[in-house]
PDB file of C-alpha atoms in Angstrom:
ATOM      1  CA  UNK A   1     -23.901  -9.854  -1.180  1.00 46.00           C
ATOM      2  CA  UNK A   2     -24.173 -12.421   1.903  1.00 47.00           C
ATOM      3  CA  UNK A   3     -21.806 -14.838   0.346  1.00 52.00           C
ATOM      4  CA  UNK A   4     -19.679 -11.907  -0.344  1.00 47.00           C
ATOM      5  CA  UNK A   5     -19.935 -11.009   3.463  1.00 52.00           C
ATOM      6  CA  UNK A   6     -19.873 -14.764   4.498  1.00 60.00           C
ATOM      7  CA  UNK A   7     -16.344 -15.109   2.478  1.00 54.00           C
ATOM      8  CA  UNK A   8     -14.664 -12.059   3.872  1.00 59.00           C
ATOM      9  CA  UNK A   9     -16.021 -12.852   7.393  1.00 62.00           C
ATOM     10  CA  UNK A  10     -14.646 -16.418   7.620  1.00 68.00           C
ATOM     11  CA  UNK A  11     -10.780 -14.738   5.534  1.00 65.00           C
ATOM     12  CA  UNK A  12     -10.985 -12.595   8.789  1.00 68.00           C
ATOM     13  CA  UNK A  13     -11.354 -15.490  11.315  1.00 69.00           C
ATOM     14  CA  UNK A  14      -8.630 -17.191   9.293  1.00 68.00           C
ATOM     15  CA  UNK A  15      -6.502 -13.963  10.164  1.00 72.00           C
ATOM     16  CA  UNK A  16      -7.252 -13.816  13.271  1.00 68.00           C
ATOM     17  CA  UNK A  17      -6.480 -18.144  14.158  1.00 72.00           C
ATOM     18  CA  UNK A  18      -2.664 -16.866  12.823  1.00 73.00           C
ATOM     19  CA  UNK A  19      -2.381 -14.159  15.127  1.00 74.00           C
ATOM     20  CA  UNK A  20       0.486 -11.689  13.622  1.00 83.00           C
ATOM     21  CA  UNK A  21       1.159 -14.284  11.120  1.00 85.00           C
ATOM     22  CA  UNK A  22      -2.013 -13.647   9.783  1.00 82.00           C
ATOM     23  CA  UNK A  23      -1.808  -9.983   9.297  1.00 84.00           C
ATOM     24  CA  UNK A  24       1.582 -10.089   7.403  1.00 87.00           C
ATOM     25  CA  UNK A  25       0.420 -13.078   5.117  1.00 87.00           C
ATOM     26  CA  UNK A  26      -3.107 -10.889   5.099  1.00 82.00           C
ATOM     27  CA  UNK A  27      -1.571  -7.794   3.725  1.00 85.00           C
ATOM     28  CA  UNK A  28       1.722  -9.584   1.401  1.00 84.00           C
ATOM     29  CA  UNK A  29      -1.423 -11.427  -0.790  1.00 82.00           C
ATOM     30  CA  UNK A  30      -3.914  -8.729  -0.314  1.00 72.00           C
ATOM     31  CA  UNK A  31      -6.994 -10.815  -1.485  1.00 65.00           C
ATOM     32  CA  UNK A  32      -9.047  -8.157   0.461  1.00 72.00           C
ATOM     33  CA  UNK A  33      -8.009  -4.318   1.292  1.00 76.00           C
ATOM     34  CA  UNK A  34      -5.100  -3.658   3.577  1.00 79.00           C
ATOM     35  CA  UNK A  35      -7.434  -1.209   5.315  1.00 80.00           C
ATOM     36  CA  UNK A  36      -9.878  -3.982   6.077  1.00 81.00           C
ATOM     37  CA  UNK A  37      -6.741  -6.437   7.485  1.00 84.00           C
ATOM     38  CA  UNK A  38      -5.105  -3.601   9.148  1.00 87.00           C
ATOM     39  CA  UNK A  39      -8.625  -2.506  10.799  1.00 86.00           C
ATOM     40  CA  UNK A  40      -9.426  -5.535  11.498  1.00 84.00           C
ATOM     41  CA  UNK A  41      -5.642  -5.783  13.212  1.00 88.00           C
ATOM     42  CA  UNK A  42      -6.987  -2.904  15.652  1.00 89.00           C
ATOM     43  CA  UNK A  43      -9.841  -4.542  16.185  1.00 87.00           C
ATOM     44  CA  UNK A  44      -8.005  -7.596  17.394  1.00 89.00           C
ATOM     45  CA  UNK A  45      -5.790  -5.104  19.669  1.00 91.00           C
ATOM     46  CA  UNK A  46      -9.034  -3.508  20.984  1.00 91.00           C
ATOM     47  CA  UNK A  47      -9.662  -7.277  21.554  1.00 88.00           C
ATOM     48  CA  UNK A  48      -6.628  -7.202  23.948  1.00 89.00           C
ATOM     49  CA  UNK A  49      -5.367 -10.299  21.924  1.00 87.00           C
ATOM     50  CA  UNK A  50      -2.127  -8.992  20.189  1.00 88.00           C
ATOM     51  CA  UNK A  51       0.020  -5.756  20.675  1.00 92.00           C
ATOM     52  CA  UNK A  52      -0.573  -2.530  19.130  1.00 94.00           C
ATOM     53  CA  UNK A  53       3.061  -2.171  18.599  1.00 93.00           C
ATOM     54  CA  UNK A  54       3.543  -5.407  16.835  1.00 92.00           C
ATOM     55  CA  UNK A  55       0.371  -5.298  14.457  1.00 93.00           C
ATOM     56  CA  UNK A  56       1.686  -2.128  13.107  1.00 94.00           C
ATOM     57  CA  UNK A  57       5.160  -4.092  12.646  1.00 94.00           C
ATOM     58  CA  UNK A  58       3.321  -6.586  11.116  1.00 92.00           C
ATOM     59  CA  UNK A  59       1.490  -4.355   8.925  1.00 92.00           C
ATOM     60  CA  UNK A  60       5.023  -2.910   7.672  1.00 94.00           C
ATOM     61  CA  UNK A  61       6.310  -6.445   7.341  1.00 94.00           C
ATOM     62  CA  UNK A  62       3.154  -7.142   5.081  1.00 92.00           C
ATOM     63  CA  UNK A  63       3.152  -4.555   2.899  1.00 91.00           C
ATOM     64  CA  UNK A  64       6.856  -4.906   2.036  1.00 93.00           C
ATOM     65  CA  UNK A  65       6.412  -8.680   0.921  1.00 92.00           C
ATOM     66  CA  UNK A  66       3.553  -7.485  -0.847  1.00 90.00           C
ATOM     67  CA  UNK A  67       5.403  -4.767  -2.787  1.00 91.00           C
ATOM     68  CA  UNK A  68       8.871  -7.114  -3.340  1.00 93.00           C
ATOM     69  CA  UNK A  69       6.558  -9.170  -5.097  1.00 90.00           C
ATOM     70  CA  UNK A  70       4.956  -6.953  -7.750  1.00 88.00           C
ATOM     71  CA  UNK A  71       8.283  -5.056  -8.020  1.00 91.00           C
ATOM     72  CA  UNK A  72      10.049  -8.225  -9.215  1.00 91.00           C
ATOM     73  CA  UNK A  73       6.865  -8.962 -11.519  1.00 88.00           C
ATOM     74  CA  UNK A  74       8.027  -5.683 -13.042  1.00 86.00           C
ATOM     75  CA  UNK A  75      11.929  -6.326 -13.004  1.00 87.00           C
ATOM     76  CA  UNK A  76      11.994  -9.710 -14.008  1.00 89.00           C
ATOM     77  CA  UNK A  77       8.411 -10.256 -16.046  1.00 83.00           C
ATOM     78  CA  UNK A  78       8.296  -6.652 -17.408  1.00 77.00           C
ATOM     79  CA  UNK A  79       5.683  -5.580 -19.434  1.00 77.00           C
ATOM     80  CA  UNK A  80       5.027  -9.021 -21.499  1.00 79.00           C
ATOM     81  CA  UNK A  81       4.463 -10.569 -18.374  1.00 78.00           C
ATOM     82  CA  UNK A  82       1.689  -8.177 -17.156  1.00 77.00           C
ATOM     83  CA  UNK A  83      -0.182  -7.931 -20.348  1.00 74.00           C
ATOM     84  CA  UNK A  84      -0.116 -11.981 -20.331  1.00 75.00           C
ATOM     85  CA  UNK A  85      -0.695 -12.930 -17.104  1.00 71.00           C
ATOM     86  CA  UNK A  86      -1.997  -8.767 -15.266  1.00 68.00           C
ATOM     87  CA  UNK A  87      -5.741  -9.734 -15.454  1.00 69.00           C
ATOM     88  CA  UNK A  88      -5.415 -12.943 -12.793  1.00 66.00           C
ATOM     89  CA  UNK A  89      -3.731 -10.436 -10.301  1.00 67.00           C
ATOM     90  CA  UNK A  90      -6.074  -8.226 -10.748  1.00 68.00           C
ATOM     91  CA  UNK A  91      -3.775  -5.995 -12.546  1.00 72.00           C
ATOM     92  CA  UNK A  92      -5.827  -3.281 -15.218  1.00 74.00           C
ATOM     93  CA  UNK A  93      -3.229  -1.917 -18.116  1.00 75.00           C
ATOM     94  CA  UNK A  94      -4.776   1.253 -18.115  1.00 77.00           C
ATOM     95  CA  UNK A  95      -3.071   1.485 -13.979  1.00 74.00           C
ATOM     96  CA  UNK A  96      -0.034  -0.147 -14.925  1.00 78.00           C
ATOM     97  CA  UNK A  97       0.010   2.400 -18.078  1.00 79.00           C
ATOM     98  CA  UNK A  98      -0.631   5.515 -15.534  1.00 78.00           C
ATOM     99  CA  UNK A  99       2.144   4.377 -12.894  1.00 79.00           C
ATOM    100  CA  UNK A 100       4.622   3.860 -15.933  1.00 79.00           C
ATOM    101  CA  UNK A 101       3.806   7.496 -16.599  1.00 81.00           C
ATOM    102  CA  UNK A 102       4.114   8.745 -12.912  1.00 75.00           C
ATOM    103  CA  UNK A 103       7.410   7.116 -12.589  1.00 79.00           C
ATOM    104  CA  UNK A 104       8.692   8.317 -15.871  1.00 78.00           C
ATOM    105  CA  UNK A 105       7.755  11.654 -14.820  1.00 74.00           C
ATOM    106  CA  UNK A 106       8.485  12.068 -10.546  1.00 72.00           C
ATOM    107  CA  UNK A 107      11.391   9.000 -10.521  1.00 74.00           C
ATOM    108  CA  UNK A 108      11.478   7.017  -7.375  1.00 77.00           C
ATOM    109  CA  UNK A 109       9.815   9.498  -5.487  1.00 77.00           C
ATOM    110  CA  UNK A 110       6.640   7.991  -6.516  1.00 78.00           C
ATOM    111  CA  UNK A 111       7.426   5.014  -4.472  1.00 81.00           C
ATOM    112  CA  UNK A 112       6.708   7.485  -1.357  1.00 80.00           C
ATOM    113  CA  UNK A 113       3.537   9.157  -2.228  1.00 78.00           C
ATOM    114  CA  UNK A 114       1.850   6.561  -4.107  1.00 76.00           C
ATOM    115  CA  UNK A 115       1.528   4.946  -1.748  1.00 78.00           C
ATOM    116  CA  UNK A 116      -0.906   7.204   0.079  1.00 75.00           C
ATOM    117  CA  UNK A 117      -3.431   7.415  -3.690  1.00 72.00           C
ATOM    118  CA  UNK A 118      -5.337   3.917  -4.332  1.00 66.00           C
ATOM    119  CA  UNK A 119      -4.642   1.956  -6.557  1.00 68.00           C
ATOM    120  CA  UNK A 120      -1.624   3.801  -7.007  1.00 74.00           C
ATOM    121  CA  UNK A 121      -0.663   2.310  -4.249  1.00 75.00           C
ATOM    122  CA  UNK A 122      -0.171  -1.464  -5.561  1.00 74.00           C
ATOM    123  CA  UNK A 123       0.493  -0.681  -9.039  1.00 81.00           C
ATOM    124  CA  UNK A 124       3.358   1.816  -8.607  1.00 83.00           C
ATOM    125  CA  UNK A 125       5.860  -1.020  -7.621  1.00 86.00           C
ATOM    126  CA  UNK A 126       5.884  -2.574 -10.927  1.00 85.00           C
ATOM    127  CA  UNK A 127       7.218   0.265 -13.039  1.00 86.00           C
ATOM    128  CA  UNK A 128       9.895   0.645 -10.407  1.00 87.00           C
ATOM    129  CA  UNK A 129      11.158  -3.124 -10.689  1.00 88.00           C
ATOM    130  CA  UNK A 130      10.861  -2.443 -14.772  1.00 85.00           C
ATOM    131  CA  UNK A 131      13.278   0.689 -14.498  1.00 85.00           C
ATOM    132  CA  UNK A 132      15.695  -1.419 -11.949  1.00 87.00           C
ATOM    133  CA  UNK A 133      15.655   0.809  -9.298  1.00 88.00           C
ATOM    134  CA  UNK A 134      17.799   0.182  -6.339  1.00 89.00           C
ATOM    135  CA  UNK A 135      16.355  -2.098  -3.885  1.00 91.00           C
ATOM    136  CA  UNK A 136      17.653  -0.600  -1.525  1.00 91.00           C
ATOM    137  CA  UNK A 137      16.209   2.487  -2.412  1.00 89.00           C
ATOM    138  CA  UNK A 138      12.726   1.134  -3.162  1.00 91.00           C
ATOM    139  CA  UNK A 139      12.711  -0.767  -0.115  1.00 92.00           C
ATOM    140  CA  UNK A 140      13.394   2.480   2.279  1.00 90.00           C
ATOM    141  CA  UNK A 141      10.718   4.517   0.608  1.00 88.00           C
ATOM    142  CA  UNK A 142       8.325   1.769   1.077  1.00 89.00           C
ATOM    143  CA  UNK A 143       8.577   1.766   4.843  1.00 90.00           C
ATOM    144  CA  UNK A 144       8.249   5.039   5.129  1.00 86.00           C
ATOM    145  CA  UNK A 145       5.054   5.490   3.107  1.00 85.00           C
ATOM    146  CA  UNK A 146       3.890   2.004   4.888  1.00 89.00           C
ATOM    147  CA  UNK A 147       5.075   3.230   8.824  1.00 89.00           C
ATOM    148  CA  UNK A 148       2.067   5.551   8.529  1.00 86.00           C
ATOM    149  CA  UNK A 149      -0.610   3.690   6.569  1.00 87.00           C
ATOM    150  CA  UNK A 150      -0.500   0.908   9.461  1.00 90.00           C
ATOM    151  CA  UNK A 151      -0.398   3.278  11.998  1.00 90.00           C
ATOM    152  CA  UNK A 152      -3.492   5.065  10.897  1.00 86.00           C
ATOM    153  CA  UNK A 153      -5.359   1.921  10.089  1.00 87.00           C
ATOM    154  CA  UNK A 154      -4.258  -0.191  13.035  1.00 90.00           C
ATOM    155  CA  UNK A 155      -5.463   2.715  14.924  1.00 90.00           C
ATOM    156  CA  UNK A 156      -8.586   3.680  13.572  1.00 86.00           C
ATOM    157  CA  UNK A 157      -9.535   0.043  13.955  1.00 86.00           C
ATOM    158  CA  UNK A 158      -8.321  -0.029  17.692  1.00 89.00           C
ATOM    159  CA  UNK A 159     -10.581   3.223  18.889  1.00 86.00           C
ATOM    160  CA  UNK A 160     -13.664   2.289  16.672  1.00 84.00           C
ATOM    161  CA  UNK A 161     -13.743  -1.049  18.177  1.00 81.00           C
ATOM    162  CA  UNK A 162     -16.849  -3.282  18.049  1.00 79.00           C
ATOM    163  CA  UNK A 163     -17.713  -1.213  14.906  1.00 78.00           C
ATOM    164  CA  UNK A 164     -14.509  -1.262  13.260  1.00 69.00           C
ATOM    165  CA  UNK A 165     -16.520  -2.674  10.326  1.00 68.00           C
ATOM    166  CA  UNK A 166     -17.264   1.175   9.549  1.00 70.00           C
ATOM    167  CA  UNK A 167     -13.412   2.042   8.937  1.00 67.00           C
ATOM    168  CA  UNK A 168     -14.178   3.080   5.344  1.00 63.00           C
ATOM    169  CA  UNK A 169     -16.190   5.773   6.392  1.00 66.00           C
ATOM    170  CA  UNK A 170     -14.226   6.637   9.828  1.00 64.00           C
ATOM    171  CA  UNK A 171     -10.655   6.413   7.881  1.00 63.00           C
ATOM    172  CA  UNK A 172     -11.619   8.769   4.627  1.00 64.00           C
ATOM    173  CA  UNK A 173     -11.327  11.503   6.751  1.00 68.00           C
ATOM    174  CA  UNK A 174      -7.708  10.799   7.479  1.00 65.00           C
ATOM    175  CA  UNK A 175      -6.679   9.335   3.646  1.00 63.00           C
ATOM    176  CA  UNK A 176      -7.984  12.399   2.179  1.00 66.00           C
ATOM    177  CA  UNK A 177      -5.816  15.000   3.342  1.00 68.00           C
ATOM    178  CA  UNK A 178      -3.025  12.212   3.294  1.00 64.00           C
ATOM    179  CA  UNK A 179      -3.112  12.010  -0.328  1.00 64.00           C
ATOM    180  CA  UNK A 180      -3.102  15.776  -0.414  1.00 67.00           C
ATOM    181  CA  UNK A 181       0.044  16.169   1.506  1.00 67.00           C
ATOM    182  CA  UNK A 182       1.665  13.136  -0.679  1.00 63.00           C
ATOM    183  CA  UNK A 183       0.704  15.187  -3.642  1.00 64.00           C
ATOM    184  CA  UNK A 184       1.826  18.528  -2.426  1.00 67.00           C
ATOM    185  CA  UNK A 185       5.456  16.499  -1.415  1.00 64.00           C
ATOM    186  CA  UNK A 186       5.216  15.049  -5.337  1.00 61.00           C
ATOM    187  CA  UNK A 187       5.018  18.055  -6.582  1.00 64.00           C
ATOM    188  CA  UNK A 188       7.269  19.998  -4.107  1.00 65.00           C
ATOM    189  CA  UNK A 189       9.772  17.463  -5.293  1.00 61.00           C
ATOM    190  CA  UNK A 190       9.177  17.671  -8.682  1.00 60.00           C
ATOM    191  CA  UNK A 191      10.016  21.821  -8.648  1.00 64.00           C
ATOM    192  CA  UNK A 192      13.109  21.054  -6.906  1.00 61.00           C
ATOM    193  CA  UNK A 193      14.228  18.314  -9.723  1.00 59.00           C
ATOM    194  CA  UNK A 194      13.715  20.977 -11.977  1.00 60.00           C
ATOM    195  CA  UNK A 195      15.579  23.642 -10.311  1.00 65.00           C
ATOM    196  CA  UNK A 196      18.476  21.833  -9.613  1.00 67.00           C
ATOM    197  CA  UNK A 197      18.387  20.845 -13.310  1.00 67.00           C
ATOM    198  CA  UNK A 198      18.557  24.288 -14.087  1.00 67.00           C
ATOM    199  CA  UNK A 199      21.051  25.303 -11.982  1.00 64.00           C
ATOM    200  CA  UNK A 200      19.227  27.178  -9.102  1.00 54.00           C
ATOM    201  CA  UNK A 201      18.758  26.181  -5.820  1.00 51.00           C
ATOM    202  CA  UNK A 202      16.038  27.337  -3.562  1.00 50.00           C
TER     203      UNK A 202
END
């Protein structure tokens, strides 16, 4: 457990020696939580050493290179790729096998509020890039889902401070009834799909 804590301790101080740099390159490779880089962002704005502004940028920034890069795993690796190769990125079938189902069954809404479910929120990306949706289209609902995940992070982090450590705990509060309003919008949109399908309209 200290090495554990020694390791993600001396990631952080990496972060923090590349300023902004460090949070996008943080989040885009995700080798620990974007909570804990995005808290840890707010911290560093609590620190009066960057912007509050720009970290949540940053955070945006991040999160987009991070989801370009599993959604062209999925559009130009597909399936044979991840079964192959999933396990070194940390990538479990039985998620990829639920997000295939999600998407099959919402469509490219699930870009928007999977993002707010974990593990959800990685995972989703890939059976978007399989089913080529636009990437355009899967770019736009990715900043929208990710405006408000570094916001709440970034400033969570910023107004606990010197104990920012405790975000988990602090930020649950706040992801909880996020993922209920992402799954109330799911399945809002999902009963207008089917209306329109049917001819009605609300």
């Amino acid at each position: 457990m200290d090495t554990l804590h020694e390791w993600l301790a001396q990631i952080l101080v990496w972060i923090e020696s590349l300023g902004y740099w460090g949070i996008i390159i943080g989040l885009a490779i995700e080798v620990i939580p974007s909570e804990i880089v995005l808290g840890y962002a707010g911290y560093l704005v609590f620190q009066d050493i960057i912007s509050f502004p720009v970290a949540v940028i940053c955070g945006v920034i991040g999160a987009i290179l991070q989801q370009w890069l599993l959604y062209a795993i999925g559009r130009y690796g597909g399936r044979p790729f991840l079964d192959k190769f999933g396990k070194y990125l940390h990538l479990k079938s039985k998620h990829i096998d639920t997000a295939e189902r999600w998407f099959d069954k919402y469509g490219p809404m699930i870009v928007f509020t999977g993002r707010f479910v974990p593990v959800m929120r990685q995972v989703v990306s890939i059976p978007a890039g399989m089913a080529r949706m636009s990437l355009w289209q899967f770019t736009w609902l990715t900043v929208l889902a990710s405006v408000p995940w570094s916001i709440l992070f970034v400033w969570v982090g910023y107004t606990l401070g010197d104990k920012w450590e405790t975000i988990d705990k602090e930020a649950s509060k706040y992801v909880q009834p996020a993922i209920l309003i992402a799954l109330a919008l799911l399945v809002g949109y999902f009963v207008y799909q089917y209306l329109r399908k049917r001819g009605k309209t609300i």
